[in-house]
CSV table of C-alpha atoms in Angstrom, one decimal:
chain,number,residue,atom,x,y,z
A,16,MET,CA,-28.1,21.3,-4.3
A,17,THR,CA,-27.7,18.8,-1.5
A,18,SER,CA,-24.5,19.3,0.4
A,19,ARG,CA,-21.6,16.9,0.1
A,20,ARG,CA,-21.7,16.1,3.8
A,21,TRP,CA,-25.3,15.1,3.7
A,22,VAL,CA,-24.8,12.9,0.6
A,23,ALA,CA,-21.8,11.2,2.2
A,24,ALA,CA,-23.7,10.6,5.5
A,25,ALA,CA,-26.8,9.3,3.6
A,26,THR,CA,-24.7,7.0,1.5
A,27,LEU,CA,-22.9,5.5,4.5
A,28,ALA,CA,-26.2,5.1,6.4
A,29,PHE,CA,-27.7,3.3,3.4
A,30,ALA,CA,-24.6,1.0,3.2
A,31,PHE,CA,-24.8,0.4,7.0
A,32,SER,CA,-28.4,-0.5,6.8
A,33,LEU,CA,-27.7,-3.1,4.1
A,34,HIS,CA,-24.9,-4.6,6.2
A,35,VAL,CA,-26.6,-4.9,9.5
A,36,GLY,CA,-29.8,-6.3,8.1
A,37,PRO,CA,-29.6,-9.7,6.3
A,38,ALA,CA,-25.8,-9.8,6.5
A,39,GLN,CA,-25.8,-9.7,10.3
A,40,ALA,CA,-28.8,-11.9,10.6
A,41,ALA,CA,-27.3,-14.7,8.4
A,42,ASP,CA,-26.1,-17.7,10.4
A,43,ALA,CA,-22.3,-18.1,10.2
A,44,GLU,CA,-22.5,-21.9,10.3
A,45,SER,CA,-24.9,-22.1,7.4
A,46,GLN,CA,-22.8,-19.7,5.4
A,47,ALA,CA,-19.7,-21.8,5.9
A,48,ALA,CA,-21.6,-25.0,5.1
A,49,LYS,CA,-22.9,-23.4,1.9
A,50,ALA,CA,-19.4,-22.4,0.9
A,51,ASP,CA,-18.1,-26.0,1.5
A,52,ALA,CA,-20.9,-27.5,-0.5
A,53,THR,CA,-20.3,-25.0,-3.3
A,54,ALA,CA,-16.6,-25.8,-3.3
A,55,GLN,CA,-17.3,-29.6,-3.4
A,56,ALA,CA,-19.8,-29.3,-6.2
A,57,SER,CA,-17.5,-27.2,-8.3
A,58,GLY,CA,-15.4,-30.2,-9.1
A,59,PHE,CA,-12.1,-28.6,-7.8
A,60,LYS,CA,-10.0,-31.3,-6.2
A,61,ILE,CA,-6.5,-32.1,-5.3
A,62,ARG,CA,-5.2,-35.7,-5.0
A,63,PRO,CA,-4.7,-36.1,-1.2
A,64,VAL,CA,-1.4,-37.3,0.2
A,65,ASP,CA,0.1,-38.0,3.7
A,66,ASP,CA,3.4,-37.3,5.5
A,67,VAL,CA,4.8,-40.6,4.1
A,68,TRP,CA,4.4,-39.2,0.5
A,69,ARG,CA,6.0,-35.9,1.5
A,70,ALA,CA,9.0,-37.6,3.1
A,71,ALA,CA,9.4,-39.7,0.0
A,72,LEU,CA,9.6,-36.6,-2.3
A,73,PRO,CA,12.8,-36.2,-4.4
A,74,ARG,CA,15.3,-33.9,-2.8
A,75,ASN,CA,15.6,-32.2,-6.2
A,76,ALA,CA,13.4,-29.1,-6.1
A,77,GLU,CA,12.3,-29.3,-9.7
A,78,ALA,CA,11.3,-32.9,-9.3
A,79,ALA,CA,9.5,-32.3,-6.1
A,80,THR,CA,7.6,-29.3,-7.6
A,81,GLN,CA,6.4,-31.5,-10.5
A,82,ALA,CA,5.3,-34.1,-8.0
A,83,TYR,CA,3.1,-31.5,-6.3
A,84,LEU,CA,1.7,-30.3,-9.7
A,85,ASP,CA,0.9,-33.8,-10.7
A,86,ARG,CA,-1.6,-34.0,-7.9
A,87,LEU,CA,-3.9,-31.7,-9.9
A,88,PRO,CA,-6.2,-33.7,-12.3
A,89,ALA,CA,-6.1,-32.6,-15.9
A,90,ASP,CA,-9.7,-31.4,-15.9
A,91,VAL,CA,-9.0,-29.2,-12.8
A,92,GLN,CA,-6.1,-27.6,-14.5
A,93,ALA,CA,-8.1,-27.0,-17.7
A,94,LYS,CA,-11.0,-25.5,-15.8
A,95,SER,CA,-8.6,-23.2,-13.9
A,96,ALA,CA,-6.8,-22.1,-17.0
A,97,ALA,CA,-10.2,-21.4,-18.7
A,98,TYR,CA,-11.3,-19.2,-15.8
A,99,TRP,CA,-8.1,-17.3,-15.6
A,100,GLU,CA,-7.7,-16.8,-19.3
A,101,GLY,CA,-11.3,-15.6,-19.5
A,102,GLY,CA,-10.2,-12.8,-17.2
A,103,TYR,CA,-8.0,-11.4,-20.0
A,104,TRP,CA,-11.1,-11.0,-22.1
A,105,MET,CA,-12.9,-9.4,-19.2
A,106,GLN,CA,-10.2,-6.8,-19.0
A,107,LEU,CA,-10.6,-6.1,-22.8
A,108,TRP,CA,-14.4,-5.9,-22.7
A,109,ASN,CA,-14.4,-3.5,-19.8
A,110,LEU,CA,-11.9,-1.3,-21.5
A,111,LEU,CA,-13.8,-1.3,-24.8
A,112,LEU,CA,-17.1,-0.6,-23.1
A,113,GLY,CA,-15.6,2.3,-21.2
A,114,LEU,CA,-14.2,3.8,-24.4
A,115,VAL,CA,-17.5,3.4,-26.3
A,116,LEU,CA,-19.4,5.0,-23.4
A,117,ALA,CA,-17.0,8.0,-23.4
A,118,ALA,CA,-17.3,8.4,-27.2
A,119,VAL,CA,-21.1,8.3,-27.1
A,120,PHE,CA,-21.3,10.8,-24.2
A,121,LEU,CA,-18.9,13.2,-26.0
A,122,ALA,CA,-20.5,13.0,-29.4
A,123,GLY,CA,-23.1,15.5,-30.4
A,124,ARG,CA,-22.0,17.7,-27.6
A,125,ARG,CA,-24.0,15.6,-25.1
A,126,ALA,CA,-21.4,16.1,-22.3
A,127,ALA,CA,-21.4,19.8,-22.9
A,128,ARG,CA,-25.2,19.9,-22.5
A,129,VAL,CA,-25.0,17.9,-19.2
A,130,ARG,CA,-22.3,20.3,-18.0
A,131,ASP,CA,-24.6,23.2,-18.7
A,132,TRP,CA,-27.4,21.6,-16.8
A,133,ALA,CA,-25.0,20.9,-13.9
A,134,ALA,CA,-23.9,24.5,-13.9
A,135,ARG,CA,-27.5,25.7,-13.6
A,136,VAL,CA,-28.3,23.3,-10.8
A,137,GLY,CA,-24.9,23.3,-9.0
A,138,ARG,CA,-24.4,27.1,-8.8
A,139,GLY,CA,-20.7,27.2,-8.6
A,140,PRO,CA,-17.7,25.5,-10.3
A,141,LEU,CA,-17.0,23.0,-7.6
A,142,ARG,CA,-20.6,21.8,-7.2
A,143,ARG,CA,-21.1,21.9,-10.9
A,144,ASP,CA,-18.1,19.6,-11.5
A,145,MET,CA,-19.1,17.2,-8.7
A,146,LEU,CA,-22.6,17.0,-10.1
A,147,PHE,CA,-21.4,16.3,-13.6
A,148,ALA,CA,-18.9,13.7,-12.4
A,149,GLY,CA,-21.5,12.0,-10.2
A,150,THR,CA,-23.9,11.9,-13.1
A,151,TYR,CA,-21.5,10.5,-15.6
A,152,LEU,CA,-20.2,7.9,-13.1
A,153,ALA,CA,-23.7,6.8,-12.3
A,154,LEU,CA,-24.7,6.5,-15.9
A,155,SER,CA,-21.5,4.5,-16.6
A,156,GLU,CA,-22.3,2.1,-13.7
A,157,LEU,CA,-25.9,1.5,-14.9
A,158,ILE,CA,-24.9,0.9,-18.5
A,159,SER,CA,-22.1,-1.4,-17.5
A,160,LEU,CA,-24.3,-3.3,-15.0
A,161,PRO,CA,-25.0,-6.3,-17.4
A,162,LEU,CA,-21.2,-6.9,-17.9
A,163,THR,CA,-20.6,-6.3,-14.2
A,164,PHE,CA,-23.2,-8.8,-13.2
A,165,TYR,CA,-21.9,-11.3,-15.7
A,166,GLN,CA,-18.3,-10.9,-14.4
A,167,GLY,CA,-19.1,-10.6,-10.7
A,168,TRP,CA,-21.9,-13.1,-10.2
A,169,TRP,CA,-22.8,-15.3,-13.2
A,170,ARG,CA,-19.3,-16.2,-14.1
A,171,GLU,CA,-18.3,-16.9,-10.5
A,172,GLN,CA,-21.4,-19.1,-10.2
A,173,ALA,CA,-20.5,-20.9,-13.4
A,174,TYR,CA,-17.1,-21.8,-12.1
A,175,GLY,CA,-18.4,-22.8,-8.7
A,176,MET,CA,-16.9,-20.1,-6.5
A,177,SER,CA,-19.7,-17.7,-5.7
A,178,THR,CA,-21.9,-18.4,-2.7
A,179,GLN,CA,-24.2,-15.4,-3.1
A,180,THR,CA,-27.8,-15.2,-4.2
A,181,VAL,CA,-28.7,-12.6,-6.8
A,182,PRO,CA,-30.3,-10.3,-4.2
A,183,ALA,CA,-27.2,-10.5,-1.9
A,184,TRP,CA,-25.0,-9.7,-4.9
A,185,VAL,CA,-27.2,-6.7,-6.0
A,186,GLY,CA,-27.2,-5.4,-2.4
A,187,GLU,CA,-23.4,-5.3,-2.3
A,188,TRP,CA,-23.3,-3.8,-5.7
A,189,LEU,CA,-25.6,-1.0,-4.6
A,190,MET,CA,-23.5,-0.4,-1.5
A,191,SER,CA,-20.2,-0.3,-3.3
A,192,THR,CA,-21.6,1.8,-6.1
A,193,ALA,CA,-23.1,4.4,-3.7
A,194,ILE,CA,-19.8,4.7,-1.9
A,195,SER,CA,-17.9,4.9,-5.2
A,196,LEU,CA,-20.2,7.6,-6.5
A,197,VAL,CA,-19.7,9.8,-3.4
A,198,ILE,CA,-15.9,9.4,-3.4
A,199,GLY,CA,-15.7,9.7,-7.1
A,200,ALA,CA,-17.7,13.0,-7.2
A,201,LEU,CA,-15.6,14.5,-4.4
A,202,VAL,CA,-12.3,13.4,-6.0
A,203,LEU,CA,-13.1,14.5,-9.5
A,204,GLY,CA,-14.6,17.8,-8.4
A,205,GLY,CA,-11.3,18.4,-6.5
A,206,LEU,CA,-9.3,17.3,-9.5
A,207,TYR,CA,-10.9,20.0,-11.8
A,208,ALA,CA,-10.5,22.6,-9.1
A,209,LEU,CA,-6.8,21.7,-9.0
A,210,ILE,CA,-6.5,21.8,-12.8
A,211,ARG,CA,-7.9,25.3,-12.9
A,212,ARG,CA,-5.5,26.4,-10.1
A,213,ALA,CA,-2.4,24.7,-11.3
A,214,GLY,CA,-2.6,25.6,-15.0
A,215,ALA,CA,-0.2,23.9,-17.4
A,216,ARG,CA,1.4,21.9,-14.5
A,217,TRP,CA,-1.8,20.3,-13.5
A,218,TRP,CA,-0.5,16.9,-14.4
A,219,ILE,CA,2.2,17.1,-11.7
A,220,TRP,CA,-0.1,18.1,-8.9
A,221,GLY,CA,-2.7,15.7,-10.2
A,222,ALA,CA,-0.2,12.8,-9.7
A,223,VAL,CA,0.7,14.0,-6.2
A,224,GLY,CA,-3.0,14.4,-5.3
A,225,GLY,CA,-3.8,11.0,-6.7
A,226,MET,CA,-1.2,9.3,-4.7
A,227,GLY,CA,-2.3,11.2,-1.6
A,228,LEU,CA,-5.8,10.0,-2.1
A,229,THR,CA,-4.6,6.4,-2.7
A,230,THR,CA,-2.7,6.5,0.5
A,231,LEU,CA,-5.7,7.7,2.4
A,232,LEU,CA,-7.9,5.0,1.0
A,233,VAL,CA,-5.4,2.3,1.8
A,234,ALA,CA,-5.3,3.6,5.4
A,235,LEU,CA,-9.0,4.1,5.9
A,236,SER,CA,-10.5,1.2,3.9
A,237,PRO,CA,-9.8,-1.6,6.4
A,238,VAL,CA,-11.4,0.5,9.1
A,239,PHE,CA,-14.4,2.1,7.5
A,240,ILE,CA,-15.2,0.4,4.2
A,241,GLU,CA,-14.3,-3.3,4.4
A,242,PRO,CA,-16.4,-3.9,7.6
A,243,LEU,CA,-19.5,-2.8,5.6
A,244,PHE,CA,-19.1,-6.0,3.5
A,245,ASN,CA,-17.9,-8.5,6.0
A,246,THR,CA,-17.9,-9.1,9.7
A,247,TYR,CA,-14.5,-9.2,11.5
A,248,LYS,CA,-14.0,-11.0,14.8
A,249,PRO,CA,-11.1,-12.4,16.8
A,250,VAL,CA,-10.1,-16.0,16.1
A,251,GLU,CA,-10.9,-18.2,19.0
A,252,ASP,CA,-8.0,-18.8,21.4
A,253,GLY,CA,-6.1,-22.0,20.6
A,254,PRO,CA,-2.9,-23.4,19.2
A,255,LEU,CA,-3.4,-21.9,15.7
A,256,LYS,CA,-3.9,-18.4,17.0
A,257,ARG,CA,-0.9,-18.7,19.4
A,258,ALA,CA,1.2,-19.9,16.5
A,259,VAL,CA,0.3,-16.9,14.3
A,260,LEU,CA,0.9,-14.4,17.1
A,261,GLN,CA,4.2,-16.1,17.9
A,262,MET,CA,5.3,-15.5,14.3
A,263,ALA,CA,4.1,-11.9,14.3
A,264,HIS,CA,5.9,-11.1,17.6
A,265,ALA,CA,9.1,-12.9,16.3
A,266,VAL,CA,9.3,-10.3,13.6
A,267,SER,CA,8.1,-7.3,15.7
A,268,VAL,CA,4.7,-6.9,14.0
A,269,PRO,CA,2.7,-4.9,16.7
A,270,VAL,CA,-0.4,-7.0,17.0
A,271,ASP,CA,-2.1,-8.7,19.9
A,272,ASN,CA,-4.9,-10.4,18.1
A,273,VAL,CA,-5.8,-12.4,14.9
A,274,TYR,CA,-9.1,-11.7,13.1
A,275,VAL,CA,-11.3,-13.8,10.9
A,276,PHE,CA,-13.8,-12.5,8.4
A,277,ASP,CA,-16.8,-14.2,6.8
A,278,ALA,CA,-15.7,-14.4,3.2
A,279,SER,CA,-17.9,-17.5,2.9
A,280,ARG,CA,-20.8,-15.1,2.5
A,281,GLN,CA,-19.4,-14.2,-1.0
A,282,THR,CA,-17.0,-16.9,-2.2
A,283,THR,CA,-15.3,-20.2,-1.7
A,284,ARG,CA,-11.8,-18.7,-2.1
A,285,ILE,CA,-9.2,-18.7,0.6
A,286,SER,CA,-7.3,-15.5,1.5
A,287,ALA,CA,-5.6,-13.6,4.2
A,288,ASN,CA,-3.8,-10.2,4.7
A,289,VAL,CA,-1.9,-8.1,7.2
A,290,SER,CA,-3.0,-4.5,6.7
A,291,GLY,CA,-1.8,-1.3,8.3
A,292,LEU,CA,-0.2,2.1,7.7
A,293,PHE,CA,1.2,4.7,10.0
A,294,GLY,CA,2.2,2.3,12.7
A,295,THR,CA,-1.0,0.2,12.8
A,296,ALA,CA,-1.3,-3.4,11.8
A,297,ALA,CA,-4.1,-6.0,11.7
A,298,VAL,CA,-3.6,-9.8,11.0
A,299,ARG,CA,-6.7,-11.1,9.2
A,300,LEU,CA,-7.6,-14.3,7.5
A,301,ASN,CA,-10.9,-15.4,5.9
A,302,ASP,CA,-13.1,-18.2,7.3
A,303,ASN,CA,-12.5,-20.4,4.3
A,304,LEU,CA,-8.8,-20.5,5.0
A,305,LEU,CA,-9.4,-21.1,8.7
A,306,ARG,CA,-11.9,-23.9,8.0
A,307,ARG,CA,-10.5,-25.7,5.0
A,308,THR,CA,-6.8,-25.8,5.5
A,309,SER,CA,-4.3,-27.3,8.0
A,310,GLU,CA,-2.3,-25.5,10.6
A,311,PRO,CA,0.9,-25.8,8.5
A,312,GLU,CA,-0.9,-24.1,5.6
A,313,VAL,CA,-2.2,-21.3,7.7
A,314,ARG,CA,1.2,-20.8,9.2
A,315,ALA,CA,2.8,-20.6,5.8
A,316,VAL,CA,0.1,-18.2,4.4
A,317,MET,CA,0.4,-15.9,7.4
A,318,GLY,CA,4.1,-15.9,7.3
A,319,HIS,CA,3.8,-14.6,3.7
A,320,GLU,CA,1.4,-11.9,4.8
A,321,LEU,CA,3.5,-10.9,7.8
A,322,GLY,CA,6.4,-10.6,5.2
A,323,HIS,CA,4.4,-7.9,3.4
A,324,TYR,CA,4.2,-5.8,6.5
A,325,VAL,CA,7.7,-6.3,7.8
A,326,MET,CA,9.2,-5.6,4.4
A,327,ASN,CA,7.1,-2.3,4.1
A,328,HIS,CA,5.5,-3.4,0.8
A,329,ILE,CA,2.6,-1.1,1.2
A,330,PRO,CA,4.7,2.2,1.4
A,331,LYS,CA,7.1,0.8,-1.3
A,332,THR,CA,4.2,0.1,-3.6
A,333,LEU,CA,2.8,3.6,-3.1
A,334,LEU,CA,6.1,5.1,-3.9
A,335,MET,CA,6.5,3.1,-7.1
A,336,LEU,CA,2.9,3.8,-8.1
A,337,THR,CA,3.6,7.5,-7.7
A,338,LEU,CA,6.1,7.2,-10.6
A,339,VAL,CA,3.5,5.3,-12.7
A,340,LEU,CA,0.9,7.9,-11.9
A,341,LEU,CA,3.3,10.7,-12.8
A,342,VAL,CA,3.8,9.1,-16.2
A,343,GLY,CA,0.1,8.5,-16.6
A,344,PHE,CA,-0.8,12.1,-15.8
A,345,TYR,CA,1.9,13.5,-18.2
A,346,LEU,CA,0.7,11.3,-21.0
A,347,ALA,CA,-2.9,12.3,-20.2
A,348,GLN,CA,-2.0,15.9,-20.4
A,349,ALA,CA,-0.3,15.4,-23.8
A,350,ALA,CA,-3.2,13.3,-25.1
A,351,MET,CA,-5.9,15.7,-24.0
A,352,SER,CA,-4.1,18.6,-25.6
A,353,TRP,CA,-4.3,16.8,-29.0
A,354,LEU,CA,-7.8,15.3,-28.5
A,355,LEU,CA,-9.4,18.6,-27.5
A,356,VAL,CA,-8.1,20.3,-30.6
A,357,ARG,CA,-9.0,17.4,-32.9
A,358,PHE,CA,-12.5,17.0,-31.6
A,359,ALA,CA,-13.5,20.5,-30.4
A,360,ALA,CA,-16.2,20.9,-33.1
A,361,ALA,CA,-17.9,17.6,-32.4
A,362,THR,CA,-17.7,17.8,-28.6
A,363,GLY,CA,-17.9,21.5,-27.9
A,364,ILE,CA,-15.0,21.2,-25.4
A,365,ARG,CA,-11.8,23.1,-25.9
A,366,GLN,CA,-10.1,23.4,-22.5
A,367,VAL,CA,-8.7,20.7,-20.3
A,368,ASP,CA,-10.2,22.4,-17.2
A,369,ASP,CA,-13.8,22.0,-18.7
A,370,VAL,CA,-15.4,19.1,-16.7
A,371,ALA,CA,-17.4,18.1,-19.8
A,372,GLY,CA,-14.1,16.6,-21.0
A,373,LEU,CA,-14.1,14.1,-18.1
A,374,PRO,CA,-15.3,11.2,-20.2
A,375,MET,CA,-12.3,11.8,-22.5
A,376,LEU,CA,-9.9,12.1,-19.6
A,377,LEU,CA,-11.1,8.9,-18.0
A,378,ALA,CA,-10.9,7.1,-21.3
A,379,VAL,CA,-7.3,8.2,-21.7
A,380,PHE,CA,-6.4,7.0,-18.2
A,381,SER,CA,-8.2,3.6,-18.8
A,382,LEU,CA,-6.1,3.0,-21.9
A,383,PHE,CA,-2.9,4.0,-20.1
A,384,PHE,CA,-3.5,1.7,-17.1
A,385,THR,CA,-4.4,-1.1,-19.5
A,386,LEU,CA,-1.2,-0.7,-21.4
A,387,ALA,CA,0.7,-0.4,-18.0
A,388,THR,CA,-0.7,-3.7,-16.8
A,389,PRO,CA,2.7,-5.5,-17.2
A,390,VAL,CA,4.4,-2.8,-15.2
A,391,ASN,CA,1.9,-2.8,-12.3
A,392,ASN,CA,1.8,-6.6,-12.3
A,393,THR,CA,5.6,-6.8,-12.1
A,394,ILE,CA,5.7,-4.4,-9.1
A,395,THR,CA,3.2,-6.6,-7.3
A,396,ARG,CA,4.7,-9.9,-8.5
A,397,VAL,CA,8.2,-9.0,-7.3
A,398,GLN,CA,6.9,-8.2,-3.9
A,399,GLU,CA,4.8,-11.3,-3.7
A,400,THR,CA,8.0,-13.3,-4.4
A,401,GLU,CA,9.8,-11.5,-1.6
A,402,ALA,CA,7.0,-12.2,0.8
A,403,ASP,CA,6.9,-15.9,-0.2
A,404,ARG,CA,10.6,-16.3,0.7
A,405,PHE,CA,10.2,-14.3,3.9
A,406,GLY,CA,7.3,-16.4,4.9
A,407,LEU,CA,9.1,-19.7,4.2
A,408,ALA,CA,12.0,-18.6,6.4
A,409,LEU,CA,9.6,-17.5,9.1
A,410,SER,CA,7.2,-20.4,9.1
A,411,ARG,CA,9.6,-23.2,8.0
A,412,GLU,CA,6.6,-24.8,6.4
A,413,PRO,CA,7.6,-25.5,2.7
A,414,HIS,CA,5.0,-28.3,2.4
A,415,GLY,CA,2.3,-26.2,4.0
A,416,PHE,CA,3.1,-23.4,1.6
A,417,ALA,CA,3.0,-25.8,-1.4
A,418,GLU,CA,-0.4,-27.2,-0.3
A,419,ALA,CA,-1.8,-23.7,0.0
A,420,GLN,CA,-0.6,-22.9,-3.5
A,421,LEU,CA,-2.4,-25.9,-4.9
A,422,ARG,CA,-5.6,-24.7,-3.4
A,423,LEU,CA,-5.2,-21.3,-5.2
A,424,VAL,CA,-5.4,-23.1,-8.5
A,425,GLU,CA,-9.1,-23.1,-7.9
A,426,TYR,CA,-9.1,-19.6,-9.6
A,427,ARG,CA,-5.5,-19.1,-10.8
A,428,LYS,CA,-3.8,-20.8,-13.7
A,429,ALA,CA,-1.1,-23.1,-12.4
A,430,ASP,CA,1.5,-23.2,-15.1
A,431,PRO,CA,1.5,-20.3,-17.6
A,432,GLY,CA,4.2,-19.4,-20.2
A,433,ARG,CA,6.8,-16.8,-19.3
A,434,LEU,CA,5.3,-14.1,-21.4
A,435,GLU,CA,1.9,-14.7,-20.2
A,436,GLU,CA,3.1,-14.6,-16.6
A,437,PHE,CA,4.9,-11.4,-17.2
A,438,VAL,CA,2.0,-9.6,-18.7
A,439,PHE,CA,-1.1,-10.9,-16.9
A,440,PHE,CA,0.0,-12.4,-13.5
A,441,HIS,CA,0.1,-10.1,-10.4
A,442,HIS,CA,1.4,-13.1,-8.4
A,443,PRO,CA,4.1,-15.6,-9.4
A,444,SER,CA,2.7,-18.7,-11.0
A,445,THR,CA,1.8,-21.8,-8.9
A,446,ARG,CA,4.8,-23.7,-10.4
A,447,GLN,CA,7.2,-20.9,-9.5
A,448,ARG,CA,5.9,-20.5,-5.9
A,449,ILE,CA,6.0,-24.2,-5.2
A,450,LEU,CA,9.5,-24.3,-6.7
A,451,ASP,CA,10.7,-21.7,-4.3
A,452,ALA,CA,9.2,-23.7,-1.4
A,453,MET,CA,11.0,-26.9,-2.6
A,454,ARG,CA,14.3,-25.0,-3.1
A,455,TYR,CA,14.0,-23.8,0.5
A,456,ARG,CA,13.2,-27.4,1.6
A,457,GLU,CA,16.2,-28.7,-0.3
A,458,ALA,CA,18.6,-26.0,1.0
A,459,MET,CA,17.5,-26.4,4.6
A,460,ASN,CA,17.5,-30.3,4.3
A,461,LEU,CA,14.0,-30.5,5.6
A,462,PRO,CA,11.8,-33.7,5.3
């Protein structure tokens, strides 16, 4: 069997060849122009205002918030809500498809037969498990491709947010799938080796190993994986760059540059982030944000992102997710003990350390994390609120922050109900975020 090292090298070489070909050759200005034209054609619009309108806003935070939301036409809000609510159905269809695939693969002892084939070819438990895992993941990706294409390209095109051609989308799908298959085969092969070694306490060590892997990916992804999909380069020197660096240095974020990446290759959306673990940091914003927003908006957005770094949200999230993972692995262990006994005759699988049970294990985890959506979303939403308030205090740009939030309504429902926000929203709603900005304006007696 081909060695793991060769497979990983070949995959990265393939991904790199895809990136440096048409991606590097594409003209940045034409990409940006296409993104602007796509955004304009989508029908998304915000009623423009000037500083006179802002100065005339009511001092009351609730009234000022409503005035901001009233700038969104009814058809824009309806389209945004339809897109966001459609995402709930996408979560359900992805879950159901995964469960059906697992059931079909397990029925009639199909998974057991593939395991036996992998054992003959792999010649050793670790290589067998990696080969089985890679095979199952590859089949799942191929069977799920129509839904993935609908969700990742067709739907984004229909709502006027995708700037990709079909070949470009397929190229990135091939790249991400190849990387995922290599990582997935390695990780799942390691998981089953751990299960055999740890015995009945495999769920404890599985959670620890899972969080270790997540931490490693968080640290390495900005350096090795994300640059395969986008080009990162320093923002040109000027007032905006100086303003962002000034804010970063004011709160002791150890950076000396600001980077822009060409998200317009894929989407019209605006975004930014401050990434870094283990003493590193990188301030990054996408070209849509840099090109389509004002300096107060960029300052407000970057103040928010700097807040995530200063408040150690990445390590805090990893710690909280460790508890979620621990619960998930414990419930998976309990569920697998019951399922293996219940379906032993139909599947030919009787032990949790049998890699042929991987489809069952992944189905259990999929169901758990779907049910845990409100918990995971709450963890993120609370930290987003903290970063919002930190960013407002740092940037002192409540109007810039409110303007940026209106732009996010392009793909995020503006005014959900409380239960809907609790279950499905990983960020606070647009209304809540603008309300926080207007409360800051009111308390600080700003114009």
